[in-house]
Tab-separated table of C-alpha atoms and ligand atoms in Angstrom:
chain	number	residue	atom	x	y	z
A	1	UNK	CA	13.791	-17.918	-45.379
A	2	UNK	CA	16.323	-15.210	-46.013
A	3	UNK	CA	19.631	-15.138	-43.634
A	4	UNK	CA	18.312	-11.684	-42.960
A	5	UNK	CA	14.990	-12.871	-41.975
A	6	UNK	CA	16.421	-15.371	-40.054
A	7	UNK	CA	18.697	-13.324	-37.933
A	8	UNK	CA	16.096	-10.802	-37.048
A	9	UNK	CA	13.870	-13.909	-35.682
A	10	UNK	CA	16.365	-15.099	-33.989
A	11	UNK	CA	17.149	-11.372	-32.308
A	12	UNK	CA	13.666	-11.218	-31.372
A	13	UNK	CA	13.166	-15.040	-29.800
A	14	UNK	CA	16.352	-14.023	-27.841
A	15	UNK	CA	15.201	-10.830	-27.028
A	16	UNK	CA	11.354	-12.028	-25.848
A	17	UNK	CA	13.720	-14.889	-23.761
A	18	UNK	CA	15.728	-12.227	-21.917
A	19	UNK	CA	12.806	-10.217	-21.097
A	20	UNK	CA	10.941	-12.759	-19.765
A	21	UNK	CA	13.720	-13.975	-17.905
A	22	UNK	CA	14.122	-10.765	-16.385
A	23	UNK	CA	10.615	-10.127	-15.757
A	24	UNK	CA	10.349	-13.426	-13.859
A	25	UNK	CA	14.012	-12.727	-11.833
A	26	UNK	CA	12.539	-9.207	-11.016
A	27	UNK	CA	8.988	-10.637	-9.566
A	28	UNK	CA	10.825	-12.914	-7.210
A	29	UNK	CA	13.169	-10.250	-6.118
A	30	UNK	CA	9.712	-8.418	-5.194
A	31	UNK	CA	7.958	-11.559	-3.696
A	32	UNK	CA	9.127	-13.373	-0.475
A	33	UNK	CA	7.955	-16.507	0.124
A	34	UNK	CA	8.258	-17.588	4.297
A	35	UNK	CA	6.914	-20.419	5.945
A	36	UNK	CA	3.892	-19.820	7.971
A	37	UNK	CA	2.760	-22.911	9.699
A	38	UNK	CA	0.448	-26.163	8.941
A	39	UNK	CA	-2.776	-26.245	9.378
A	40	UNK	CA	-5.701	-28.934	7.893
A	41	UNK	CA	-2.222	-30.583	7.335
A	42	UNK	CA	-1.368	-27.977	4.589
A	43	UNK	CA	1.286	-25.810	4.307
A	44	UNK	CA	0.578	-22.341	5.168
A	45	UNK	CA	2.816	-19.612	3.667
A	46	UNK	CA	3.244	-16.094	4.041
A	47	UNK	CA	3.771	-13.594	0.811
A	48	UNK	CA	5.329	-10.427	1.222
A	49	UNK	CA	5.130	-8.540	-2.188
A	50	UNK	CA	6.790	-5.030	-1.954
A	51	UNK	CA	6.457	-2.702	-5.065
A	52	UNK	CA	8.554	-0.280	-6.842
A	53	UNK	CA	7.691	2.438	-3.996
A	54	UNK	CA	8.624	0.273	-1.426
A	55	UNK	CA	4.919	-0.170	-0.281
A	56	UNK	CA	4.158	-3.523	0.821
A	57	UNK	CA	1.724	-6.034	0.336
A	58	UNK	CA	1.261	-9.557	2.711
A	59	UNK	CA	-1.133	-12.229	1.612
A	60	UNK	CA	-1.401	-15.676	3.036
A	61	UNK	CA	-2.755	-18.658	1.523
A	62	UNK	CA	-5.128	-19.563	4.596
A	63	UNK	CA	-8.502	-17.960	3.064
A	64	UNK	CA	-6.640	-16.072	0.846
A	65	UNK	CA	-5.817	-13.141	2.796
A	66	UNK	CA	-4.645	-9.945	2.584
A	67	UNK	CA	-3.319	-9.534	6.284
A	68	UNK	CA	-0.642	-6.347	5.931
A	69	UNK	CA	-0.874	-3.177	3.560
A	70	UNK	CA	1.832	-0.933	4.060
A	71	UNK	CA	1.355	2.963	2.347
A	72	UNK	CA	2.709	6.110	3.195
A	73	UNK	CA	1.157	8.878	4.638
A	74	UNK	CA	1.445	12.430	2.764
A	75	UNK	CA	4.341	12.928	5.410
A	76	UNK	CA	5.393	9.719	3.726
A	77	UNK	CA	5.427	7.693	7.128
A	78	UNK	CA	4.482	4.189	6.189
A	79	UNK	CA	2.177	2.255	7.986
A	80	UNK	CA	-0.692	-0.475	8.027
A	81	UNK	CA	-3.771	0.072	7.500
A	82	UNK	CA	-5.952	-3.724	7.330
A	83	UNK	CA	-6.850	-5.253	9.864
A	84	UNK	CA	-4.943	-8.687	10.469
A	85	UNK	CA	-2.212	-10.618	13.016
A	86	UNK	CA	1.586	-10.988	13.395
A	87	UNK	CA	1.133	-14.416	14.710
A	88	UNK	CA	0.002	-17.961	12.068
A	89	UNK	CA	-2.482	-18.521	15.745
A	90	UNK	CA	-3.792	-15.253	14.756
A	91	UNK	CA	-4.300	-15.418	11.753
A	92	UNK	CA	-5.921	-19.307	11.446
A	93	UNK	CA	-8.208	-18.209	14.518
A	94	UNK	CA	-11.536	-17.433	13.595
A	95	UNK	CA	-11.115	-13.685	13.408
A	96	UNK	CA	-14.692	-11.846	11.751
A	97	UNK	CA	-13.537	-12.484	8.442
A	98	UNK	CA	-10.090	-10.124	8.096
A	99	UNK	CA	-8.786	-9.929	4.543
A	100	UNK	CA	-10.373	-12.819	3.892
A	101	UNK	CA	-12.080	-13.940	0.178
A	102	UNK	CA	-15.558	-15.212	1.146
A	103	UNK	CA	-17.776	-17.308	-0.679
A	104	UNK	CA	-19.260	-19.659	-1.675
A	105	UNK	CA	-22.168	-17.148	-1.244
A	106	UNK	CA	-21.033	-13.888	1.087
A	107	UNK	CA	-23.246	-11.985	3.219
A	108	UNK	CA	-26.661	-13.372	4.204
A	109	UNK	CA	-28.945	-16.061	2.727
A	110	UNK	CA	-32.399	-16.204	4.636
A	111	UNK	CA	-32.982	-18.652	7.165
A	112	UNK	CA	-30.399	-20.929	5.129
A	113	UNK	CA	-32.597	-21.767	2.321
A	114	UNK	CA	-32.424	-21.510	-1.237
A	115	UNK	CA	-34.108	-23.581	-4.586
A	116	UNK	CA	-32.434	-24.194	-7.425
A	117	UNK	CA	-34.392	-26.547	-10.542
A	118	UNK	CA	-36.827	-26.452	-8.092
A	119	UNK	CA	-34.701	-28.265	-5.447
A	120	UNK	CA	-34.200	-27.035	-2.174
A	121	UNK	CA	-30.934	-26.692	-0.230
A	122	UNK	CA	-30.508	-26.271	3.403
A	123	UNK	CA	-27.321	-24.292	4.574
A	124	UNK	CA	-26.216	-24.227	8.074
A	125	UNK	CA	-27.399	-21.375	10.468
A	126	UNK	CA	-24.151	-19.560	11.427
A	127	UNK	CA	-25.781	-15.915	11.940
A	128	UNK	CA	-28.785	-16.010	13.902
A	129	UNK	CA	-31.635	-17.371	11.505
A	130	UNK	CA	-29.317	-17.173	8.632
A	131	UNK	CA	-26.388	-17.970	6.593
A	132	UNK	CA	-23.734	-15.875	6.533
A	133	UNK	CA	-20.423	-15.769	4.647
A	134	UNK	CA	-20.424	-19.008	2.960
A	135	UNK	CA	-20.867	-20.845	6.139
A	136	UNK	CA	-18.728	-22.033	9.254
A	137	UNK	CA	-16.336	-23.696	7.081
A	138	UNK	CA	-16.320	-21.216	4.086
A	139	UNK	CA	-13.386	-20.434	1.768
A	140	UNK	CA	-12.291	-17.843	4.777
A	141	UNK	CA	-10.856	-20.653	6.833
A	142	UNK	CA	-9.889	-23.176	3.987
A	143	UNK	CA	-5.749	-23.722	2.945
A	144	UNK	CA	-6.234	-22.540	-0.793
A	145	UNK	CA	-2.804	-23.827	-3.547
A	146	UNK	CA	-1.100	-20.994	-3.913
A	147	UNK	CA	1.585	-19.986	-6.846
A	148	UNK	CA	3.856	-17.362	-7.671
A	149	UNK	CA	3.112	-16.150	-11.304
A	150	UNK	CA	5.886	-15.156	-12.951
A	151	UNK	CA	6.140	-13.001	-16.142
A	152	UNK	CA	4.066	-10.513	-15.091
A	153	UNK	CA	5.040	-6.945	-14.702
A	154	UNK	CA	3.947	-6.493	-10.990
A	155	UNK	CA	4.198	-8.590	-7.394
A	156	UNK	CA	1.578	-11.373	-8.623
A	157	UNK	CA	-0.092	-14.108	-6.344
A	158	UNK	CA	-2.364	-16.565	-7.676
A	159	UNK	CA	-4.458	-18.842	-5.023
A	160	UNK	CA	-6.843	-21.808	-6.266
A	161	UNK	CA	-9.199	-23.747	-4.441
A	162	UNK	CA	-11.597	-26.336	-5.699
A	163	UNK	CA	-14.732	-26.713	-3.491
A	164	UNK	CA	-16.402	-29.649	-3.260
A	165	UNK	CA	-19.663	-30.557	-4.242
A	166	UNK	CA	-22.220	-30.214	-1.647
A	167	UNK	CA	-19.076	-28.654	0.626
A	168	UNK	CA	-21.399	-26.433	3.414
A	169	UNK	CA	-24.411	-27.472	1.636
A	170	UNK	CA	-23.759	-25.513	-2.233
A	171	UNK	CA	-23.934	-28.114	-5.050
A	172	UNK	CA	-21.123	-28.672	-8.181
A	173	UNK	CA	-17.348	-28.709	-7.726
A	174	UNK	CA	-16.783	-25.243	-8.166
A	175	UNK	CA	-13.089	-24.218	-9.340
A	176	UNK	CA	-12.514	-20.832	-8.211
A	177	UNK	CA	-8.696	-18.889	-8.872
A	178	UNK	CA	-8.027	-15.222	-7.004
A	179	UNK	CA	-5.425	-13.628	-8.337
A	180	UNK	CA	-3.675	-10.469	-6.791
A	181	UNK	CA	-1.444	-8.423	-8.471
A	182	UNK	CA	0.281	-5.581	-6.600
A	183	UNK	CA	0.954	-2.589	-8.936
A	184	UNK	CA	3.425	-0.034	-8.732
A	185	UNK	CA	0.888	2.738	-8.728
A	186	UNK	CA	-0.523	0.922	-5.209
A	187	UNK	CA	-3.246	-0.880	-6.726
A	188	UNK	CA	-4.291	-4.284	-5.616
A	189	UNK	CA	-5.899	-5.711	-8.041
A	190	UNK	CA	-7.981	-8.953	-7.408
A	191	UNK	CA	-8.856	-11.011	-10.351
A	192	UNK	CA	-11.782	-13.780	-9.496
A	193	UNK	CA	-12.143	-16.787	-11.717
A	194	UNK	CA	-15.057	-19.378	-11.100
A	195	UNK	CA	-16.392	-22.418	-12.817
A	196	UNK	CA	-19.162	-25.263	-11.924
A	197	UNK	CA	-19.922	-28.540	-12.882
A	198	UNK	CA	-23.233	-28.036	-11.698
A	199	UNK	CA	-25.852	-25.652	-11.484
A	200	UNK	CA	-24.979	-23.358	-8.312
A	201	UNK	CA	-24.959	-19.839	-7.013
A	202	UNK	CA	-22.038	-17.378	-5.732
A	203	UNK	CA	-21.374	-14.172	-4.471
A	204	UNK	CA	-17.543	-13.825	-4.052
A	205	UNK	CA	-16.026	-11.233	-1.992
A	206	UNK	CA	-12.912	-9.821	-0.465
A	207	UNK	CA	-13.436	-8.792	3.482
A	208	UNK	CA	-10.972	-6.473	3.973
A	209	UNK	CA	-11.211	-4.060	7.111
A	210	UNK	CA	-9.288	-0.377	6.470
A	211	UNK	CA	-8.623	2.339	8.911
A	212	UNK	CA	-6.384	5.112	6.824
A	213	UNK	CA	-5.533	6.372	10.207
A	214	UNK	CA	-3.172	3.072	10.516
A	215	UNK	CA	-4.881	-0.032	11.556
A	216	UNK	CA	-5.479	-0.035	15.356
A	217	UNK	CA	-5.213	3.429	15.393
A	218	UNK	CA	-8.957	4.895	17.053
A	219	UNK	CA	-12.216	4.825	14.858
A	220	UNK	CA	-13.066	5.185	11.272
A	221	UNK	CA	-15.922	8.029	11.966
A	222	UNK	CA	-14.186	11.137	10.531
A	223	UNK	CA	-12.998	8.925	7.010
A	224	UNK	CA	-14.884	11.125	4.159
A	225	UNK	CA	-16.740	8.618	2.020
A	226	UNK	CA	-18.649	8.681	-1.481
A	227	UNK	CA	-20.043	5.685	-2.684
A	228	UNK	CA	-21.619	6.277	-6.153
A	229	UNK	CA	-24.872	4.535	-5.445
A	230	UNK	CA	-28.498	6.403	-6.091
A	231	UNK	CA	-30.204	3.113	-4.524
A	232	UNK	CA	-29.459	0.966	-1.410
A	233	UNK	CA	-30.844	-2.437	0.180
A	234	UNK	CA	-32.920	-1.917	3.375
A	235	UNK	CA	-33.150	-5.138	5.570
A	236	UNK	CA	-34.905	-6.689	8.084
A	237	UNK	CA	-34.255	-6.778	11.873
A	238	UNK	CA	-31.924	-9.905	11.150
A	239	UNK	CA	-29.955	-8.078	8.289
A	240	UNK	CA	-31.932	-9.952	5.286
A	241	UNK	CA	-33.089	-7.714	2.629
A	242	UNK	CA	-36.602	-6.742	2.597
A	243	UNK	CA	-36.975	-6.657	-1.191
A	244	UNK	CA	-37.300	-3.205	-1.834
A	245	UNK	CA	-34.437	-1.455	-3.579
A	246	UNK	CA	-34.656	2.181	-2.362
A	247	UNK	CA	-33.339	5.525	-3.418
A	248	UNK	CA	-30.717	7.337	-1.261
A	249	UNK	CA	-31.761	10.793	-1.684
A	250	UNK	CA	-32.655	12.656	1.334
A	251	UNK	CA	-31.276	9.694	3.489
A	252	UNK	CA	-28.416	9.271	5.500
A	253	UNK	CA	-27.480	6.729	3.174
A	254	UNK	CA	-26.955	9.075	0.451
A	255	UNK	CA	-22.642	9.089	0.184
A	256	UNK	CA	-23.429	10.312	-3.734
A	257	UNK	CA	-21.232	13.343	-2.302
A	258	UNK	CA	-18.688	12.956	0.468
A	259	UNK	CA	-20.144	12.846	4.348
A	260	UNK	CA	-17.793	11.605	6.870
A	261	UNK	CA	-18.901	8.240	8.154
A	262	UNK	CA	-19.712	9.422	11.487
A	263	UNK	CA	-21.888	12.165	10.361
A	264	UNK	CA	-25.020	10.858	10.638
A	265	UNK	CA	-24.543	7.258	11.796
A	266	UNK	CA	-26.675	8.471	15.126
A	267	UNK	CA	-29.791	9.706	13.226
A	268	UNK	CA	-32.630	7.761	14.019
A	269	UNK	CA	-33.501	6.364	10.702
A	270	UNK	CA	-34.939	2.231	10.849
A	271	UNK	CA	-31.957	1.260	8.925
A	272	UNK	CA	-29.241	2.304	10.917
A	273	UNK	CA	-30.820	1.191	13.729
A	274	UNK	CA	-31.362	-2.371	12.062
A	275	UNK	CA	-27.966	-2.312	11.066
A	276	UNK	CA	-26.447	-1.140	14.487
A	277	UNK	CA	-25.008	1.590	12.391
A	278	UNK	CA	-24.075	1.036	8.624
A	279	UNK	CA	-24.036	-2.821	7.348
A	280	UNK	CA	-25.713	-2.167	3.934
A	281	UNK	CA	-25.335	-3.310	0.643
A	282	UNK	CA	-25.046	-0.480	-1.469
A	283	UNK	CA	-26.567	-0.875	-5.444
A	284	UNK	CA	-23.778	1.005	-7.513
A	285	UNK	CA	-24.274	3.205	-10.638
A	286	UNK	CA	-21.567	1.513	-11.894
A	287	UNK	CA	-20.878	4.876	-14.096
A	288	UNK	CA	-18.212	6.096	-13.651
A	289	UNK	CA	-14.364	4.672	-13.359
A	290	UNK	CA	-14.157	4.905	-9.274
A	291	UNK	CA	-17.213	3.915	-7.713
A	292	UNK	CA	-15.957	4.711	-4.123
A	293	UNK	CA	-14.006	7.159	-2.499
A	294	UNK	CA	-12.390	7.347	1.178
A	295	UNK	CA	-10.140	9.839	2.535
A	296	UNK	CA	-9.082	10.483	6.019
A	297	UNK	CA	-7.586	13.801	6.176
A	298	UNK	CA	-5.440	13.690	9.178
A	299	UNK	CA	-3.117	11.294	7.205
A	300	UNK	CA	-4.132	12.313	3.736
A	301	UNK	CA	-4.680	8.772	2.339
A	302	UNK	CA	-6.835	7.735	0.063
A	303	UNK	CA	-8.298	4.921	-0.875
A	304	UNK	CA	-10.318	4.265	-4.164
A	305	UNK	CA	-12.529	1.500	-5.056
A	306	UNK	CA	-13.165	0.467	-8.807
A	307	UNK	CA	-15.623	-2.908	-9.433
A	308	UNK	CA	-17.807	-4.519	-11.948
A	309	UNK	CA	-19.493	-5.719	-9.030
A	310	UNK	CA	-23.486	-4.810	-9.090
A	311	UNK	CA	-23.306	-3.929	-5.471
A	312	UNK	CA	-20.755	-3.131	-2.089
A	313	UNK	CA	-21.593	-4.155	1.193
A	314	UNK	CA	-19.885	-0.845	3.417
A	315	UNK	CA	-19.931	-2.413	6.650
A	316	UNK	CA	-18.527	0.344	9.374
A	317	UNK	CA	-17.342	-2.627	12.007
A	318	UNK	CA	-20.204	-2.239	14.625
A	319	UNK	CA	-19.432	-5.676	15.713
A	320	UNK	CA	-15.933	-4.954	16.563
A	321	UNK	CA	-15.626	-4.565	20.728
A	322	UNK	CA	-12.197	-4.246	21.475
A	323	UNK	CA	-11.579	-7.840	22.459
A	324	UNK	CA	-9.307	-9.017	19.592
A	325	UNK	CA	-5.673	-7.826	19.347
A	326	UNK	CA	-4.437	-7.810	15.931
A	327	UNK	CA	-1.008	-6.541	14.331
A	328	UNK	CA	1.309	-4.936	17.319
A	329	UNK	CA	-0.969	-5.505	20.243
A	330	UNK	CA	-3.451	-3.209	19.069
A	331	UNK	CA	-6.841	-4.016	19.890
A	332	UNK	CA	-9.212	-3.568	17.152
A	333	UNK	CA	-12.215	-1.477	18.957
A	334	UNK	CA	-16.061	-0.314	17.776
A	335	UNK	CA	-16.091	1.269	14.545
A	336	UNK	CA	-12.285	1.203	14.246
A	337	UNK	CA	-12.651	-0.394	10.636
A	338	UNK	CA	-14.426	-0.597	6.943
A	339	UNK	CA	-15.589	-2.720	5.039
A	340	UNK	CA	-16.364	-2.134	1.122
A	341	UNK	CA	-17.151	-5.629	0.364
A	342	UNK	CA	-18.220	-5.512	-3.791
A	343	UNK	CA	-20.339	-8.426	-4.388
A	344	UNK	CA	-23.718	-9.075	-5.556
A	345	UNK	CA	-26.687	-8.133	-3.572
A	346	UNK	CA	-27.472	-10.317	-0.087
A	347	UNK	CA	-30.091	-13.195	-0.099
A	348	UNK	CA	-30.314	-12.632	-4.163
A	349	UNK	CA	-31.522	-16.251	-4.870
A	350	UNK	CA	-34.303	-15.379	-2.965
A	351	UNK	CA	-35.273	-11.924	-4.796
A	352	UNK	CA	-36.427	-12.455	-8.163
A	353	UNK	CA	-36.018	-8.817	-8.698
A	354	UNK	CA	-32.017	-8.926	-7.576
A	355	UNK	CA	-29.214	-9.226	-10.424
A	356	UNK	CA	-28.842	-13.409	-10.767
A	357	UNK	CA	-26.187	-15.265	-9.021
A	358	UNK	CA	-26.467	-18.622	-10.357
A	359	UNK	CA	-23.587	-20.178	-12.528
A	360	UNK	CA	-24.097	-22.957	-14.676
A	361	UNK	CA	-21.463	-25.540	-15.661
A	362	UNK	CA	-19.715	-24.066	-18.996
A	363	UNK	CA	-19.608	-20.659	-18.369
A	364	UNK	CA	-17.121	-18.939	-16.344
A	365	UNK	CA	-17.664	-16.378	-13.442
A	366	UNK	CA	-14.864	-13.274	-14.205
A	367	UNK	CA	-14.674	-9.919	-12.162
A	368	UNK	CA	-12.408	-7.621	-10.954
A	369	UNK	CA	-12.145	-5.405	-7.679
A	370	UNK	CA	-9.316	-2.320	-7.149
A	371	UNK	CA	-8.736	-0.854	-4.002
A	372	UNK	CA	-5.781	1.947	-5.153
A	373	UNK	CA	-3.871	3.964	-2.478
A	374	UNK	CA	-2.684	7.749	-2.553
A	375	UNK	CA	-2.311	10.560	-0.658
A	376	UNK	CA	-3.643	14.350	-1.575
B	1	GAL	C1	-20.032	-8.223	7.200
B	1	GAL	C2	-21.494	-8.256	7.513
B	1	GAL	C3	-21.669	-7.899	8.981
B	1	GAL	C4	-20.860	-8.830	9.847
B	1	GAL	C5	-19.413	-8.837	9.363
B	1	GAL	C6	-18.572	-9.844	10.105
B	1	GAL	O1	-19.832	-8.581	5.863
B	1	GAL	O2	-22.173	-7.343	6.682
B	1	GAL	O3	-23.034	-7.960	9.337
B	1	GAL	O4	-21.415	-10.110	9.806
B	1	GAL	O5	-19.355	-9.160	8.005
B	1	GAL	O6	-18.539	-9.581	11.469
């Protein structure tokens, strides 16, 4: 090798060092790492990623939550706006789900029962005659491993769980890995990562609950919402799908342009009375580069939701009652949060006519979900 050749190597090997270096020193400067408590006799931390803006992230490792999301209004006042607790009691409680990833399968699997190689497995009933969320001891209320990955360019949080085979009833090991990144354009991006060592199914989620007004702060009824879906799943009076896959149009399930939520939540149409309001899983076009769209004009946030996902479950918080009291004291009353859980479609091992969730050992599960933050 020349000397020439050699020296310019040698200026870029230094030069790919430095950056690197920096990159990782900058990512800690924008991660803190705190304590949280112990729990299952694991350590519980709390991870407060702020971005370039200032805007701030908080993500624990029990059920790999997102439990604080700090964004300005367009006045630029900053405040919260997920649902979650100030307290590690709080926040290992069993709340409905708050921030949580969900899984093995979220949302509903009929009466608990699904065949796979024409074996049957029995999950436990944790919804009425159902399953629901990956049962009582799904990866909501499980200490995941959690690391901070460095070289990256934003705030990045990687959590990792392995799940035992037969754990609440699904067979393999499954290895799953949820990565969140924290951009400086207010993005979180989640990165899901899943493998099997046997054949299994999965629907993985995020559970998030948003109110744009500032979490806590009164109902979600006047948010404007478009969901880019031409087809939704109707269900039963227990919230499992019926099997039909029908169109929107003319329904007051058509958000293909912007209705508030509140609109026509009242009408008397079977499904929102099945659903005690909206608990549906949309089917998306998957079209265009946003598939959802929510805007609450008093503040002037926005929230945008991109996916790969076949499906979102918008769940409008008709469960909620008042009765928990989550960050500053606030309780969190009916209809004061969203849901936009992407996922695959409920009950799907049990609808041939559903996208598949089954993974097989050797291949690897892969999606991504946005939710990006702005003001207008
Ligand atoms: C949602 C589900 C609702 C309710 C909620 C938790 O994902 O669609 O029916 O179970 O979780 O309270």
């Amino acid at each position: 090798m020349k000397k020439v050749q050699l020296l310019s190597l040698i200026l870029i090997t230094t030069g790919f060092i430095l950056t690197s270096c920096y990159q990782s020193a900058k990512n800690k400067e924008m991660i803190k790492k705190e304590n949280f408590g112990i729990h299952q006799g694991k350590e519980v931390f709390l991870f407060t990623l702020t971005n370039k803006e200032g805007n701030v992230l908080k993500l624990t490792n029990y059920g790999a939550k997102i439990t604080w999301i700090e964004i300005p209004d367009k006045a630029g006042k900053k405040e919260n706006i997920t649902f979650g607790f100030d307290t590690f009691d709080g926040t290992v409680n069993d709340d409905p789900y708050f921030g949580s990833v969900v899984g093995r399968y979220a949302n509903r699997i009929a009466k608990g029962k699904f065949t796979l190689d024409s074996k049957e497995y029995s999950l436990a009933l944790n919804n009425g005659p159902n399953a629901l969320h990956g049962g009582p001891k799904g990866w909501h209320s499980v200490v995941w491993n959690s690391e901070i990955v460095e070289k990256t360019e934003y705030p990045t949080i990687k959590f990792s769980y392995l799940s035992p085979d037969m754990e609440e009833g699904y067979p393999g090991n499954m290895q799953i890995e949820v990565v969140y990144t924290w951009t400086d354009n207010n993005e979180i991006v989640i990165d899901y990562k899943c493998t099997t060592d046997k054949k299994t199914i999965l629907n993985i989620t995020n559970h998030a609950y948003f109110n744009l007004h500032g979490a806590g702060n009164g109902d979600i009824l006047d948010h404007e919402l478009v969901i880019k879906a031409s087809s939704f799943i109707p269900v039963d009076s227990t919230l499992i799908p019926t099997g039909e896959i029908r169109p929107v149009s003319g329904s007051p399930f058509d958000f293909t342009t912007q209705h508030t939520i509140g609109e026509r939540i009242l009408e008397s149409y079977d499904q929102l009375i099945y659903g005690k309001g909206y608990d549906h899983n949309f089917v998306l076009d998957n079209k265009e580069d946003v598939d959802i769209t929510v805007y609450e004009p008093v503040s002037g946030r926005l929230m945008e939701v991109i996916t790969d996902q076949p499906g979102v479950q918008f769940y409008c918080g008709n469960f909620l009652d008042g009765k928990i009291i989550g960050h500053g004291g606030k309780p969190y009353i009916f209809r004061s949060g969203l849901c936009l859980e992407t996922q695959h479609y409920p009950d799907s091992p049990n609808h041939a006519n559903f996208p598949d969730t089954e993974l097989k050992p050797g291949e690897t599960f892969n999606s991504k979900t946005i939710y990006r933050f702005s003001v207008k």
